[in-house]
Amino acid sequence: MRKLTNVLVTGGAGFIGCNFIRVLLKKTPGFTGRVINLDALTYAGNASSLADIDGEFGGKRYFFERADITDRERVRGIFQKYDIDTVIHFAAESHVDRSILGPEAFIRTNVMGTFTLLDAARDLWRGEGGSMREDVLFHHVSTDEVYGSLGETGYFTETTPYDPRSPYSASKASSDHLVFAYHHTYGLPVTLSNCSNNYGPYHFPEKLIPLMILNMLEGKPLPVYGDGKYVRDWLFVEDHNTAVWAIVNRGKSGEKYNIGGENEWENITLLRKLIGIVAEKAGLDAGKVAETITFVKDRPGHDRRYAIDCSKLKRELGWTQSVTFEEGLSLTVDWYLSNKAWVVNVKSGEYAHWVEKNYTAR
Ligand code: NAD
Ligand code: TYD
């Protein structure tokens, strides 16, 4: 039986991680354990996204440790300090465009950082007599981008060969291989998930959906790469997180699970849909907003289409999505409209100082 008592969430101050911690502590009655959020607070880490969680659970069931996953001593110290039995590894450099401009940070965090965590888990989860404990789990959160790019038809399954094409996806592919290497070589209990594009609250506004929402509200141009006919499969972030939790609870050790929204859209069609929603909610003229669509230079090596077959997850673990795309987009736009302080904090850079201003070491 998995223990799930002292859960180390890496990257918990990022987009998906902070939503995960909120769902786990506030909406998962079956979970009574502690969450330790290990995050280096890079530009993408925003501890203020968890201000409410820190207020309610801080020092009791929620603990924040500012640390870098490549820092071997800190990582091992945190494992020992909290007697970690479960790792849910979200921390990563996650933005493709940044990986094109500067791949090194991606190799450092995504490859070396994952290695450092795996190695700590391997050493510290050895039980009496040197055999691996069976009540522990290392869950690695990965992306569908490791599978490469699809043509007009077909889907990525769990057996699709890896074919990463950007420095981001190559670094994630590399970390996926390390996870299974630690399972096969050292017997580390692991599960792995490859998910499609997420959207929802607390998304850093460099990614397509939040960038477009905020640009619309500010009357800025809406930059569409290339011909805009690139296809992504979109999933509401809470539904990604319920899938991760299902895998952590009931997934088979040594297995990988694809997670997807079964919800493919060309970027330009998605953008037009989003314009309709934002314009209605914010009282803007949709036609005028659409005039700000600007086709810009394409991303180098831009993957044409991603599409996920997540039937294994649905069949074996009974996972289902909770919202339609229309509902998820509507919730997301509402969130950005009613959380202006978060947006201002992110845009001004003020969010980087939240921990030093608000966090009292416990
Ligand atoms: P994000 O960029 O919003 O957050 C990443 C978090 O990791 C930040 O809080 C950052 O401070 C932290 N971090 C980065 N480097 C670190 C380091 N060296 N040590 C400790 N912490 C560090 O990313 P996200 O969108 O929340 O993605 C989370 C995970 O999910 C990633 O592993 C990503 O590859 C994967 N994923 C994301 C998507 C998506 O659509 N966003 C889809 C599939 C999979
Ligand atoms: P993104 O949110 O960066 O996610 P990913 O590259 O990991 O799929 O981009 C989603 C899609 O939107 C992708 O095809 C690139 C495109 N895109 C634009 O057209 N304009 C933009 O300003 C951004 C950020 C992305």
Coordinates of C-alpha atoms and ligand atoms in Angstrom, one line a residue:
M1 CA 0.0 0.0 0.0
R2 CA 1.3 3.5 -0.9
K3 CA 1.6 5.7 2.2
L4 CA 0.8 9.1 0.7
T5 CA 1.5 10.7 4.0
N6 CA 4.3 13.2 3.4
V7 CA 4.0 14.3 -0.2
L8 CA 6.8 16.3 -1.8
V9 CA 5.4 18.4 -4.6
T10 CA 8.2 19.9 -6.7
G11 CA 7.3 23.1 -8.7
G12 CA 4.3 23.7 -6.5
A13 CA 4.5 27.5 -7.1
G14 CA 4.1 27.1 -10.8
F15 CA 0.9 27.0 -12.8
I16 CA -0.1 23.3 -12.6
G17 CA 1.6 22.6 -9.2
C18 CA -0.2 25.4 -7.4
N19 CA -3.5 24.2 -8.7
F20 CA -2.6 20.7 -7.7
I21 CA -1.8 21.7 -4.1
R22 CA -5.0 23.6 -3.8
V23 CA -7.1 20.7 -5.1
L24 CA -5.2 18.2 -2.8
L25 CA -5.6 20.3 0.4
K26 CA -9.0 21.7 -0.2
K27 CA -11.0 19.3 -2.4
T28 CA -9.6 15.9 -1.6
P29 CA -11.2 14.7 1.6
G30 CA -9.6 11.3 1.4
F31 CA -6.1 12.9 1.7
T32 CA -5.1 13.7 5.3
G33 CA -1.3 13.9 4.8
R34 CA 1.2 16.8 4.6
V35 CA 2.3 18.6 1.4
I36 CA 5.8 19.9 1.1
N37 CA 6.2 22.3 -1.7
L38 CA 9.8 22.4 -3.0
D39 CA 10.3 25.3 -5.5
A40 CA 13.2 27.4 -6.5
L41 CA 10.9 30.3 -7.4
T42 CA 12.2 31.0 -10.9
Y43 CA 10.5 33.6 -13.0
A44 CA 7.6 31.0 -13.4
G45 CA 7.3 30.4 -9.6
N46 CA 4.8 32.5 -7.8
A47 CA 4.4 31.8 -4.1
S48 CA 1.6 34.3 -3.8
S49 CA -0.6 31.9 -5.9
L50 CA -0.7 29.8 -2.7
A51 CA -1.2 32.7 -0.2
D52 CA -4.6 31.3 0.8
I53 CA -3.2 27.8 1.3
D54 CA -0.3 29.1 3.3
G55 CA -2.7 31.0 5.5
E56 CA -5.0 28.1 6.1
F57 CA -2.6 25.1 6.2
G58 CA 0.9 26.7 6.6
G59 CA 3.0 25.0 9.3
K60 CA 0.3 22.4 9.8
R61 CA -0.3 20.4 6.6
Y62 CA 1.5 22.8 4.1
F63 CA 5.2 23.5 4.1
F64 CA 7.2 25.6 1.6
E65 CA 10.9 25.0 1.0
R66 CA 12.6 27.3 -1.4
A67 CA 15.2 25.1 -3.0
D68 CA 16.6 24.1 -6.3
I69 CA 16.0 20.5 -7.5
T70 CA 19.6 20.3 -8.7
D71 CA 20.9 21.0 -5.2
R72 CA 21.7 17.5 -4.0
E73 CA 22.3 18.4 -0.4
R74 CA 19.1 20.5 0.0
V75 CA 17.0 17.8 -1.8
R76 CA 18.3 15.1 0.5
G77 CA 17.9 17.3 3.5
I78 CA 14.2 17.9 2.6
F79 CA 13.5 14.2 2.1
Q80 CA 14.9 13.5 5.6
K81 CA 13.4 16.5 7.3
Y82 CA 9.8 15.5 6.3
D83 CA 10.2 11.8 5.9
I84 CA 9.0 12.0 2.3
D85 CA 7.2 8.9 1.0
T86 CA 5.7 10.3 -2.2
V87 CA 7.2 12.6 -4.8
I88 CA 5.0 14.4 -7.4
H89 CA 7.5 16.0 -9.7
F90 CA 6.2 19.1 -11.6
A91 CA 9.2 21.3 -11.4
A92 CA 10.6 22.1 -14.8
E93 CA 11.5 24.8 -17.2
S94 CA 8.3 24.6 -19.3
H95 CA 8.2 27.1 -22.1
V96 CA 9.1 26.0 -25.6
D97 CA 10.0 29.5 -26.8
R98 CA 12.4 30.0 -23.9
S99 CA 14.0 26.7 -24.6
I100 CA 14.8 27.8 -28.1
L101 CA 16.4 31.0 -26.9
G102 CA 18.3 29.4 -24.0
P103 CA 18.3 25.6 -23.8
E104 CA 20.8 25.3 -21.0
A105 CA 18.5 25.9 -18.1
F106 CA 16.2 23.2 -19.5
I107 CA 19.0 20.6 -19.5
R108 CA 20.0 21.7 -16.0
T109 CA 16.6 21.6 -14.4
N110 CA 14.7 19.1 -16.4
V111 CA 17.5 16.5 -16.8
M112 CA 19.9 17.1 -13.9
G113 CA 17.2 18.2 -11.5
T114 CA 15.1 15.1 -12.2
F115 CA 18.2 12.9 -11.9
T116 CA 19.0 14.5 -8.5
L117 CA 15.5 13.8 -7.2
L118 CA 15.5 10.3 -8.5
D119 CA 18.9 9.6 -6.9
A120 CA 17.8 11.0 -3.5
A121 CA 14.7 8.8 -3.7
R122 CA 16.6 5.7 -4.6
D123 CA 19.1 6.2 -1.7
L124 CA 16.7 7.3 1.0
W125 CA 13.9 4.9 0.2
R126 CA 16.0 1.8 0.6
G127 CA 14.6 -0.2 3.5
E128 CA 16.2 -2.6 6.0
G129 CA 18.6 -4.9 4.2
G130 CA 18.9 -2.6 1.2
S131 CA 15.7 -3.6 -0.6
M132 CA 13.4 -0.8 -2.0
R133 CA 10.4 0.2 0.1
E134 CA 7.1 -0.7 -1.5
D135 CA 5.0 2.0 0.2
V136 CA 6.7 4.9 -1.7
L137 CA 6.2 6.4 -5.1
F138 CA 7.9 8.8 -7.5
H139 CA 5.4 10.3 -9.9
H140 CA 6.9 12.2 -12.9
V141 CA 4.8 14.8 -14.6
S142 CA 5.6 15.0 -18.3
T143 CA 4.3 16.2 -21.6
D144 CA 2.9 14.8 -24.8
E145 CA 5.6 16.8 -26.7
V146 CA 8.1 14.0 -26.1
Y147 CA 6.3 12.1 -28.8
G148 CA 7.0 14.6 -31.5
S149 CA 4.6 16.0 -34.1
L150 CA 1.6 14.4 -35.8
G151 CA 0.2 14.8 -39.3
E152 CA -3.5 15.5 -39.8
T153 CA -4.5 12.1 -38.4
G154 CA -3.5 9.8 -35.6
Y155 CA -3.0 10.0 -31.8
F156 CA -0.1 9.6 -29.4
T157 CA -0.5 6.4 -27.3
E158 CA 1.7 5.2 -24.5
T159 CA 3.7 3.1 -26.9
T160 CA 4.3 5.8 -29.5
P161 CA 8.1 6.1 -29.9
Y162 CA 9.7 9.2 -28.5
D163 CA 10.7 11.8 -31.1
P164 CA 11.2 15.2 -29.3
R165 CA 12.0 18.2 -31.5
S166 CA 12.5 21.2 -29.2
P167 CA 15.1 21.6 -26.5
Y168 CA 12.1 21.6 -24.1
S169 CA 10.7 18.3 -25.3
A170 CA 14.1 16.7 -25.6
S171 CA 14.9 17.6 -22.0
K172 CA 11.5 16.2 -20.9
A173 CA 12.1 13.0 -22.9
S174 CA 15.4 12.6 -21.3
S175 CA 13.9 12.9 -17.8
D176 CA 11.2 10.4 -18.7
H177 CA 13.9 7.9 -19.7
L178 CA 15.8 8.5 -16.4
V179 CA 12.6 7.8 -14.5
F180 CA 12.1 4.4 -16.1
A181 CA 15.8 3.7 -15.9
Y182 CA 15.6 4.1 -12.1
H183 CA 12.6 1.8 -12.0
H184 CA 14.1 -1.0 -14.1
T185 CA 17.7 -0.7 -12.7
Y186 CA 17.1 0.0 -9.0
G187 CA 13.5 -1.0 -8.5
L188 CA 12.3 2.5 -7.7
P189 CA 8.5 2.6 -7.7
V190 CA 7.5 5.1 -10.3
T191 CA 4.6 6.3 -12.4
L192 CA 4.7 8.7 -15.3
S193 CA 2.1 10.9 -17.1
N194 CA 2.3 12.6 -20.4
C195 CA -0.2 15.4 -20.7
S196 CA -1.4 17.7 -23.4
N197 CA -1.7 21.5 -23.2
N198 CA -3.2 22.8 -19.9
Y199 CA -5.1 26.0 -19.4
G200 CA -6.8 27.6 -16.4
P201 CA -6.2 29.9 -13.4
Y202 CA -2.7 31.0 -12.3
H203 CA -1.2 30.4 -15.8
F204 CA 1.8 32.5 -16.4
P205 CA 1.0 35.0 -19.2
E206 CA 3.7 33.8 -21.7
K207 CA 1.6 30.8 -22.8
L208 CA -1.0 31.1 -25.5
I209 CA -4.3 31.3 -23.6
P210 CA -3.4 33.7 -20.7
L211 CA -1.3 35.8 -23.0
M212 CA -4.2 36.3 -25.4
I213 CA -6.7 37.0 -22.6
L214 CA -4.5 39.7 -21.1
N215 CA -3.6 41.2 -24.4
M216 CA -7.3 41.5 -25.4
L217 CA -8.0 43.2 -22.1
E218 CA -5.2 45.7 -22.6
G219 CA -5.9 46.3 -26.3
K220 CA -2.6 44.8 -27.4
P221 CA -2.0 42.9 -30.6
L222 CA -2.7 39.1 -30.5
P223 CA 0.4 37.4 -32.0
V224 CA -0.3 34.2 -34.0
Y225 CA 2.7 32.2 -35.0
G226 CA 3.0 31.2 -38.7
D227 CA -0.4 30.3 -40.4
G228 CA -2.1 29.7 -37.0
K229 CA -3.1 26.2 -38.1
Y230 CA -1.1 24.4 -35.5
V231 CA -3.2 22.1 -33.5
R232 CA -3.1 21.5 -29.7
D233 CA -5.3 19.3 -27.5
W234 CA -6.4 21.4 -24.5
L235 CA -7.2 20.2 -21.0
F236 CA -8.5 22.2 -18.0
V237 CA -5.7 22.2 -15.3
E238 CA -7.9 20.7 -12.5
D239 CA -8.7 17.8 -14.8
H240 CA -5.0 17.2 -15.4
N241 CA -4.5 17.2 -11.6
T242 CA -7.3 14.8 -10.8
A243 CA -5.7 12.5 -13.4
V244 CA -2.3 12.8 -11.7
W245 CA -3.9 12.1 -8.3
A246 CA -5.7 9.0 -9.7
I247 CA -2.4 7.7 -11.1
V248 CA -0.6 8.4 -7.8
N249 CA -3.3 6.5 -5.9
R250 CA -4.1 3.7 -8.3
G251 CA -1.6 3.7 -11.1
K252 CA 0.6 0.6 -11.6
S253 CA 4.3 1.1 -10.7
G254 CA 6.5 1.1 -13.8
E255 CA 3.6 2.3 -16.0
K256 CA 3.0 5.5 -18.0
Y257 CA -0.4 7.1 -18.7
N258 CA -1.3 9.6 -21.3
I259 CA -3.6 12.4 -20.1
G260 CA -5.5 14.5 -22.7
G261 CA -8.6 16.6 -23.3
E262 CA -9.8 14.9 -26.5
N263 CA -10.2 18.5 -27.4
E264 CA -8.2 19.5 -30.5
W265 CA -8.2 23.1 -31.8
E266 CA -6.2 25.0 -34.4
N267 CA -4.7 28.0 -32.7
I268 CA -6.5 30.5 -34.8
T269 CA -9.9 28.9 -34.3
L270 CA -9.3 28.7 -30.5
L271 CA -8.3 32.4 -30.6
R272 CA -11.5 33.4 -32.3
K273 CA -13.5 31.4 -29.7
L274 CA -11.6 33.1 -26.9
I275 CA -12.2 36.5 -28.4
G276 CA -16.0 35.8 -28.3
I277 CA -15.9 34.9 -24.6
V278 CA -13.6 37.7 -23.4
A279 CA -15.5 40.3 -25.4
E280 CA -18.8 39.3 -24.0
K281 CA -17.6 39.1 -20.4
A282 CA -15.5 42.3 -20.5
G283 CA -17.9 44.3 -22.6
L284 CA -15.6 44.7 -25.6
D285 CA -16.4 44.8 -29.3
A286 CA -15.5 41.3 -30.6
G287 CA -15.0 42.5 -34.2
K288 CA -12.6 45.2 -33.0
V289 CA -10.6 42.7 -30.9
A290 CA -10.4 40.4 -33.8
E291 CA -8.8 43.2 -35.9
T292 CA -5.8 43.0 -33.5
I293 CA -4.9 39.4 -34.5
T294 CA -1.4 39.7 -35.9
F295 CA 0.3 36.9 -37.8
V296 CA 3.9 36.9 -36.8
K297 CA 7.1 35.0 -37.6
D298 CA 6.8 31.3 -36.9
R299 CA 8.5 29.5 -34.0
P300 CA 11.5 27.5 -35.3
G301 CA 10.8 23.8 -35.5
H302 CA 7.1 24.4 -34.5
D303 CA 5.4 21.0 -34.0
R304 CA 2.3 20.9 -36.2
R305 CA -0.2 18.8 -34.2
Y306 CA -0.4 17.1 -30.9
A307 CA -3.3 14.7 -30.1
I308 CA -3.6 12.3 -27.2
D309 CA -5.2 8.9 -26.9
C310 CA -6.0 8.8 -23.1
S311 CA -8.2 5.6 -23.3
K312 CA -5.8 3.7 -20.9
L313 CA -6.3 6.3 -18.2
K314 CA -10.1 6.3 -18.6
R315 CA -10.3 2.5 -18.9
E316 CA -7.9 1.5 -16.1
L317 CA -8.4 4.3 -13.6
G318 CA -11.9 5.5 -14.4
W319 CA -10.8 9.1 -14.9
T320 CA -13.1 11.6 -16.6
Q321 CA -13.0 15.3 -17.2
S322 CA -15.2 17.6 -15.1
V323 CA -15.7 20.5 -17.6
T324 CA -16.3 21.0 -21.2
F325 CA -13.9 23.3 -23.1
E326 CA -16.5 26.1 -23.1
E327 CA -17.0 25.8 -19.4
G328 CA -13.2 25.7 -18.7
L329 CA -12.5 28.7 -20.9
S330 CA -15.3 30.6 -19.3
L331 CA -14.0 29.8 -15.8
T332 CA -10.5 30.8 -16.9
V333 CA -11.6 34.2 -18.3
D334 CA -13.6 34.8 -15.2
W335 CA -10.6 34.1 -13.1
Y336 CA -8.4 36.5 -14.9
L337 CA -11.1 39.2 -14.8
S338 CA -11.6 38.8 -11.0
N339 CA -7.9 38.4 -10.0
K340 CA -6.5 41.6 -11.3
A341 CA -4.1 41.9 -8.3
W342 CA -2.5 38.6 -9.3
V343 CA -2.1 39.8 -12.8
V344 CA -0.7 43.2 -11.8
N345 CA 1.8 41.5 -9.4
V346 CA 3.0 39.2 -12.2
K347 CA 3.3 42.0 -14.8
S348 CA 5.1 44.3 -12.4
G349 CA 7.5 41.6 -11.1
E350 CA 6.2 42.2 -7.6
Y351 CA 5.3 38.5 -7.2
A352 CA 9.0 37.7 -6.9
H353 CA 9.1 39.3 -3.5
W354 CA 6.1 37.6 -2.0
V355 CA 8.0 35.1 0.1
E356 CA 10.4 37.5 1.7
K357 CA 7.5 39.9 2.5
N358 CA 5.0 37.3 3.8
Y359 CA 6.6 34.1 4.7
T360 CA 7.8 33.6 8.2
A361 CA 10.1 30.6 8.5
R362 CA 8.5 27.9 10.6
Ligands
NAD1 P1 5.6 26.4 -14.8 O1 6.7 26.9 -15.6 O2 4.4 27.2 -14.6 O3 6.1 26.1 -13.3 C1 7.3 25.4 -13.1 C2 7.7 25.5 -11.6 O4 8.9 24.8 -11.4 C3 7.9 27.0 -11.1 O5 7.2 27.2 -9.9 C4 9.4 27.1 -11.0 O6 9.8 28.0 -10.0 C5 9.8 25.7 -10.6 N1 11.2 25.4 -10.9 C6 11.8 25.6 -12.1 N2 13.1 25.2 -12.1 C7 13.3 24.7 -10.8 C8 14.4 24.2 -10.1 N3 15.6 24.0 -10.7 N4 14.2 23.8 -8.9 C9 13.0 23.9 -8.2 N5 11.9 24.4 -8.8 C10 12.0 24.8 -10.1 O7 5.2 24.9 -15.4 P2 3.8 24.2 -15.4 O8 3.1 24.7 -16.7 O9 3.1 24.3 -14.1 O10 4.3 22.7 -15.7 C11 4.5 21.8 -14.6 C12 5.0 20.5 -15.2 O11 4.0 19.9 -16.0 C13 6.2 20.5 -16.0 O12 7.0 19.4 -15.7 C14 5.8 20.5 -17.4 O13 6.8 19.9 -18.3 C15 4.5 19.6 -17.3 N6 3.5 19.8 -18.3 C16 3.0 21.1 -18.5 C17 2.0 21.3 -19.5 C18 1.4 22.6 -19.7 O14 0.5 22.8 -20.6 N7 1.7 23.7 -18.9 C19 1.5 20.2 -20.2 C20 2.0 18.9 -19.9 C21 3.0 18.7 -19.0
TYD2 P1 2.2 27.4 -25.9 O1 1.2 28.0 -25.0 O2 3.6 28.1 -25.9 O3 2.4 25.9 -25.6 P2 3.2 24.7 -26.5 O4 4.2 25.4 -27.4 O5 3.9 24.0 -25.3 O6 2.2 23.9 -27.2 O7 1.7 27.5 -27.4 C1 0.5 26.9 -27.8 C2 0.4 27.1 -29.3 O8 0.2 28.5 -29.6 C3 1.7 26.7 -30.1 O9 1.3 26.2 -31.4 C4 2.4 28.0 -30.3 C5 1.2 29.0 -30.4 N1 1.4 30.4 -30.0 C6 1.1 31.5 -30.8 O10 0.6 31.3 -31.9 N2 1.3 32.7 -30.3 C7 1.9 33.0 -29.1 O11 2.1 34.1 -28.7 C8 2.2 31.8 -28.2 C9 2.8 32.0 -26.9 C10 2.0 30.6 -28.7

